Coordinates of C-alpha atoms and ligand atoms in Angstrom, one line a residue:
X1 CA 22.8 8.6 18.2
X2 CA 22.2 10.7 22.0
X3 CA 25.4 11.9 21.7
X4 CA 24.6 14.1 18.7
X5 CA 20.8 14.8 19.5
X6 CA 22.2 15.8 23.3
X7 CA 24.2 18.4 21.5
X8 CA 21.7 20.3 19.5
X9 CA 23.5 23.1 19.5
X10 CA 22.8 26.4 16.9
X11 CA 25.4 26.6 14.0
X12 CA 28.4 28.6 14.8
X13 CA 29.3 31.8 13.4
X14 CA 31.6 30.4 10.6
X15 CA 29.8 27.0 10.1
X16 CA 27.7 27.9 6.8
X17 CA 30.6 29.7 5.4
X18 CA 32.8 26.7 6.1
X19 CA 30.0 23.9 4.8
X20 CA 29.6 26.2 1.5
X21 CA 33.6 26.0 0.8
X22 CA 33.7 22.2 1.9
X23 CA 30.3 21.7 -0.8
X24 CA 32.2 23.7 -3.5
X25 CA 35.5 21.8 -3.2
X26 CA 33.4 18.5 -3.2
X27 CA 31.1 19.2 -6.0
X28 CA 32.9 21.3 -8.5
X29 CA 36.8 19.5 -7.6
X30 CA 36.0 16.1 -6.6
X31 CA 37.8 16.7 -3.4
X32 CA 36.8 14.5 -0.4
X33 CA 36.2 16.9 2.6
X34 CA 35.1 16.9 6.1
X35 CA 34.6 19.3 8.8
X36 CA 37.4 20.9 10.8
X37 CA 37.2 22.9 14.1
X38 CA 38.7 26.2 14.2
X39 CA 41.9 24.3 16.0
X40 CA 42.3 22.4 12.5
X41 CA 41.3 18.9 14.0
X42 CA 38.2 16.8 13.2
X43 CA 35.1 18.6 14.1
X44 CA 33.5 15.4 14.8
X45 CA 34.2 13.5 17.9
X46 CA 35.9 10.3 17.5
X47 CA 33.2 7.4 17.2
X48 CA 35.4 5.5 19.5
X49 CA 36.6 6.2 22.6
X50 CA 39.5 3.7 22.5
X51 CA 42.2 6.1 19.8
X52 CA 43.8 2.3 18.9
X53 CA 40.3 1.0 17.2
X54 CA 41.0 -0.1 13.9
X55 CA 38.0 0.9 12.4
X56 CA 38.6 3.4 9.7
X57 CA 34.3 4.0 9.4
X58 CA 33.6 0.5 8.5
X59 CA 30.9 0.4 11.7
X60 CA 29.1 2.7 9.6
X61 CA 29.0 6.0 12.2
X62 CA 30.4 9.3 12.1
X63 CA 33.7 10.5 13.7
X64 CA 36.6 8.5 11.9
X65 CA 38.4 11.8 11.2
X66 CA 40.1 12.0 7.7
X67 CA 38.3 8.7 7.1
X68 CA 34.7 10.7 7.0
X69 CA 36.0 12.9 4.1
X70 CA 33.2 12.4 1.0
X71 CA 32.9 14.4 -2.3
X72 CA 29.1 13.4 -2.2
X73 CA 27.1 16.3 -1.3
X74 CA 24.5 14.8 0.5
X75 CA 27.3 13.0 2.7
X76 CA 29.2 16.3 3.4
X77 CA 25.5 18.0 4.4
X78 CA 25.3 15.1 6.9
X79 CA 28.9 15.8 8.3
X80 CA 28.4 19.4 9.0
X81 CA 25.1 18.5 10.0
X82 CA 26.4 16.8 12.7
X83 CA 29.4 19.0 13.8
X84 CA 27.8 22.8 14.0
X85 CA 30.6 23.8 16.0
X86 CA 32.9 23.3 12.7
X87 CA 34.8 26.3 11.2
X88 CA 36.3 24.8 8.1
X89 CA 37.2 21.7 6.4
X90 CA 39.8 19.3 5.9
X91 CA 40.5 17.7 2.3
X92 CA 41.6 13.9 2.2
X93 CA 44.8 13.0 0.5
X94 CA 45.3 10.3 -1.8
X95 CA 41.7 9.6 -2.7
X96 CA 40.3 9.1 -6.4
X97 CA 40.0 10.9 -8.6
X98 CA 43.2 13.1 -7.9
X99 CA 45.6 11.2 -5.3
X100 CA 46.1 14.7 -4.2
X101 CA 48.9 15.2 -1.7
X102 CA 50.4 18.4 -0.5
X103 CA 53.5 20.3 0.0
X104 CA 53.2 21.8 3.7
X105 CA 56.1 25.3 2.8
X106 CA 56.6 26.6 6.3
X107 CA 57.8 30.4 7.3
X108 CA 58.2 30.4 11.0
X109 CA 61.1 30.0 13.7
X110 CA 63.4 31.5 11.2
X111 CA 63.5 28.5 8.9
X112 CA 62.1 29.8 5.3
X113 CA 60.3 26.3 3.9
X114 CA 59.3 28.1 0.5
X115 CA 63.4 28.9 -0.1
X116 CA 64.2 25.4 1.1
X117 CA 62.0 23.8 -1.3
X118 CA 62.8 25.8 -4.0
X119 CA 66.7 25.1 -3.2
X120 CA 65.8 21.6 -3.2
X121 CA 64.0 21.3 -6.2
X122 CA 67.2 23.1 -8.1
X123 CA 69.5 20.4 -5.9
X124 CA 67.1 17.5 -7.5
X125 CA 66.8 18.8 -11.2
X126 CA 63.0 19.8 -10.9
X127 CA 61.3 22.7 -11.8
X128 CA 58.5 23.9 -9.2
X129 CA 55.6 23.1 -10.9
X130 CA 52.4 26.0 -11.4
X131 CA 49.7 24.5 -9.2
X132 CA 46.9 25.2 -6.8
X133 CA 48.5 27.2 -4.0
X134 CA 46.9 27.8 -0.4
X135 CA 48.1 30.7 1.6
X136 CA 48.1 29.4 5.3
X137 CA 47.9 31.6 8.1
X138 CA 51.6 31.9 8.8
X139 CA 52.3 33.3 5.5
X140 CA 53.4 29.6 4.5
X141 CA 52.4 27.8 1.3
X142 CA 50.2 24.7 0.5
X143 CA 51.3 23.3 -2.7
X144 CA 48.8 20.8 -4.2
X145 CA 50.0 18.3 -6.4
X146 CA 48.7 14.9 -7.6
X147 CA 50.4 11.5 -7.7
X148 CA 49.9 8.7 -9.9
X149 CA 47.2 5.9 -9.2
X150 CA 48.5 3.2 -6.2
X151 CA 51.4 5.5 -5.3
X152 CA 51.2 6.2 -1.6
X153 CA 53.0 9.5 -0.4
X154 CA 54.0 9.5 3.0
X155 CA 53.5 12.0 5.4
X156 CA 56.7 13.5 6.7
X157 CA 57.7 16.7 8.7
X158 CA 60.8 18.1 7.4
X159 CA 62.5 15.3 6.0
X160 CA 62.8 16.7 2.7
X161 CA 64.3 20.0 3.7
X162 CA 63.9 22.0 6.8
X163 CA 60.1 23.6 6.8
X164 CA 58.8 21.2 4.3
X165 CA 56.2 18.7 5.3
X166 CA 54.2 16.4 3.0
X167 CA 50.2 15.4 3.6
X168 CA 50.0 12.6 2.0
X169 CA 47.7 8.7 2.4
X170 CA 46.0 9.2 5.6
X171 CA 46.4 13.0 6.0
X172 CA 44.5 16.2 5.2
X173 CA 45.3 19.6 3.9
X174 CA 43.0 22.2 5.4
X175 CA 40.5 23.5 2.5
X176 CA 40.8 27.3 1.7
X177 CA 38.0 29.4 3.0
X178 CA 38.3 27.7 6.5
X179 CA 39.1 29.8 9.8
X180 CA 42.1 28.8 11.8
X181 CA 43.6 29.8 15.1
X182 CA 44.9 32.9 13.1
X183 CA 42.7 33.6 10.3
X184 CA 41.5 32.0 6.8
X185 CA 43.1 29.9 4.4
X186 CA 43.2 31.4 0.7
X187 CA 43.7 30.3 -2.1
X188 CA 47.0 32.1 -3.6
X189 CA 45.9 34.9 -6.2
X190 CA 47.7 33.0 -8.8
X191 CA 46.0 29.5 -8.7
X192 CA 42.8 27.8 -8.2
X193 CA 41.7 24.3 -7.5
X194 CA 41.4 23.9 -11.2
X195 CA 44.9 23.1 -12.1
X196 CA 46.0 20.9 -9.7
X197 CA 49.5 19.6 -11.3
X198 CA 51.2 16.4 -11.4
X199 CA 54.0 15.9 -8.6
X200 CA 57.5 16.0 -10.9
X201 CA 58.9 12.6 -11.1
X202 CA 62.0 13.5 -9.2
X203 CA 60.0 14.3 -6.4
X204 CA 57.8 11.3 -6.4
X205 CA 61.2 9.6 -6.4
X206 CA 62.4 11.2 -3.7
X207 CA 59.1 10.6 -1.5
X208 CA 58.5 6.9 -2.6
X209 CA 62.1 5.7 -2.6
X210 CA 61.2 3.2 0.2
X211 CA 58.1 1.4 -1.0
X212 CA 59.8 -1.7 -2.5
X213 CA 57.5 -3.4 -0.1
X214 CA 60.1 -5.8 1.9
X215 CA 62.4 -5.1 4.5
X216 CA 65.3 -5.8 2.1
X217 CA 64.9 -3.2 -0.1
X218 CA 68.1 -0.9 0.5
X219 CA 67.4 2.0 1.8
X220 CA 69.4 4.9 0.1
X221 CA 71.8 6.6 1.9
X222 CA 70.6 10.4 3.6
X223 CA 72.0 12.8 1.5
X224 CA 73.8 15.5 3.6
X225 CA 71.4 17.1 5.6
X226 CA 73.1 20.1 7.0
X227 CA 69.9 21.8 6.7
X228 CA 68.2 19.6 8.9
X229 CA 68.7 21.3 12.6
X230 CA 69.3 19.2 15.4
X231 CA 69.4 15.8 16.5
X232 CA 66.2 16.3 18.7
X233 CA 64.2 17.9 16.0
X234 CA 65.6 15.2 13.5
X235 CA 63.9 12.8 15.7
X236 CA 61.1 14.4 16.6
X237 CA 60.2 14.1 12.8
X238 CA 60.7 10.6 12.7
X239 CA 58.5 10.0 15.7
X240 CA 55.7 12.2 13.7
X241 CA 56.2 10.1 10.7
X242 CA 55.4 6.9 12.9
X243 CA 52.2 8.5 14.7
X244 CA 51.0 10.2 11.3
X245 CA 50.5 6.2 10.0
X246 CA 47.3 5.2 7.8
X247 CA 45.8 2.0 8.5
X248 CA 48.0 -0.2 7.0
X249 CA 51.8 1.0 7.2
X250 CA 52.4 1.3 10.6
X251 CA 55.0 -1.4 10.9
X252 CA 56.8 -0.1 7.6
X253 CA 56.9 3.1 9.1
X254 CA 58.4 2.1 12.6
X255 CA 61.0 0.3 10.0
X256 CA 61.3 3.2 7.8
X257 CA 61.8 5.7 10.6
X258 CA 64.4 3.3 12.8
X259 CA 66.7 3.0 9.4
X260 CA 67.1 6.3 9.3
X261 CA 67.4 7.0 13.4
X262 CA 69.7 4.6 13.5
X263 CA 71.6 5.7 10.5
X264 CA 72.3 9.0 12.2
X265 CA 75.6 9.3 14.3
X266 CA 74.4 11.9 16.2
X267 CA 71.0 10.1 17.4
X268 CA 71.4 8.5 20.4
X269 CA 70.3 4.7 19.6
X270 CA 68.9 3.9 23.1
X271 CA 66.7 7.1 22.6
X272 CA 65.8 6.1 19.6
X273 CA 64.3 3.0 20.2
X274 CA 62.5 4.6 23.2
X275 CA 60.7 6.9 21.4
X276 CA 60.1 4.9 18.2
X277 CA 58.6 1.8 20.1
X278 CA 56.2 4.3 22.7
X279 CA 55.0 5.8 19.2
X280 CA 54.4 3.0 17.4
X281 CA 52.5 1.1 20.5
X282 CA 50.6 4.4 21.1
X283 CA 49.1 3.8 17.4
X284 CA 48.1 0.3 18.0
X285 CA 51.4 -1.5 17.4
X286 CA 51.4 -4.7 19.4
X287 CA 55.0 -4.6 22.0
X288 CA 56.8 -7.2 20.8
X289 CA 56.7 -7.3 17.1
X290 CA 57.3 -3.8 17.6
X291 CA 60.4 -4.4 19.3
X292 CA 61.5 -6.8 16.2
X293 CA 60.7 -4.4 13.9
X294 CA 63.2 -1.8 15.7
X295 CA 65.6 -4.5 16.2
X296 CA 65.8 -4.9 12.7
X297 CA 65.8 -1.6 11.4
X298 CA 68.7 -1.3 13.7
X299 CA 70.8 -4.2 11.9
X300 CA 69.9 -3.0 8.5
X301 CA 71.4 0.5 9.2
X302 CA 74.7 -1.2 11.0
X303 CA 75.0 -3.3 7.7
X304 CA 74.5 0.3 5.8
X305 CA 77.1 2.1 7.6
X306 CA 79.4 -1.1 7.1
X307 CA 79.4 -1.1 3.4
Ligands
ZN1 ZN1 33.9 2.9 13.3

């Protein structure tokens, strides 16, 4: 409380526009939104000083990142009133009624995620749907898609193909109309939020291959991944996958990332174990059980190689 009142501050230049765009997304399209800074991070300071606190908003305070998101206009106004420095808004993924997720197709550092995604779609026999699409500041695209209820879409970085990330459960997409570090996010001229397409079944299958629940579910062998770049980048992506966990999927993610890291001959197992352990502990996983999960992933990967 005192924190908010002591910050009595005039709204920033972009605040009113950001709030208006966020309210439109919430009221017209049932999207759950929350304020972002110009750096695209949640604008409200964390309600808990200890970042490993497992609270996802149950305490009732504002300041739980993507968990603050709401499609209720009065709540959206309350969020923006508490964040006068906001310059944009995030759209929470995985919420009713759309179960939205996003494909983040990057174009930078010589990597063309848009071309790579189209190639991947052809390889896996699905058509890239016409759907709500946002143009990012780097010339990349965010393709919005819906998932069936109950399907958890993971947050991934360059796992589907180089430059192709996913924003799923526990993640968010920067809303169109937001101001970012390099300019505005806009809808692609050919698309709008009224036409969010369902994800192709083949894409869903790729993204949810590991959701058998139990660790005994066989993990499919990695396809040839010549496009994925160096082992360091590959391990970076797996570490980010662990760091991007939601409130209940940390252990599954740790196991999943471990299976992939230990199955990759070019990644040194000791390095993989150290970095994945550090990421899991940073996100609140107790160290001893995290080590056990990593050992179990390593055994699983070894069994897979023997088959
Ligand atoms: Zn809380």
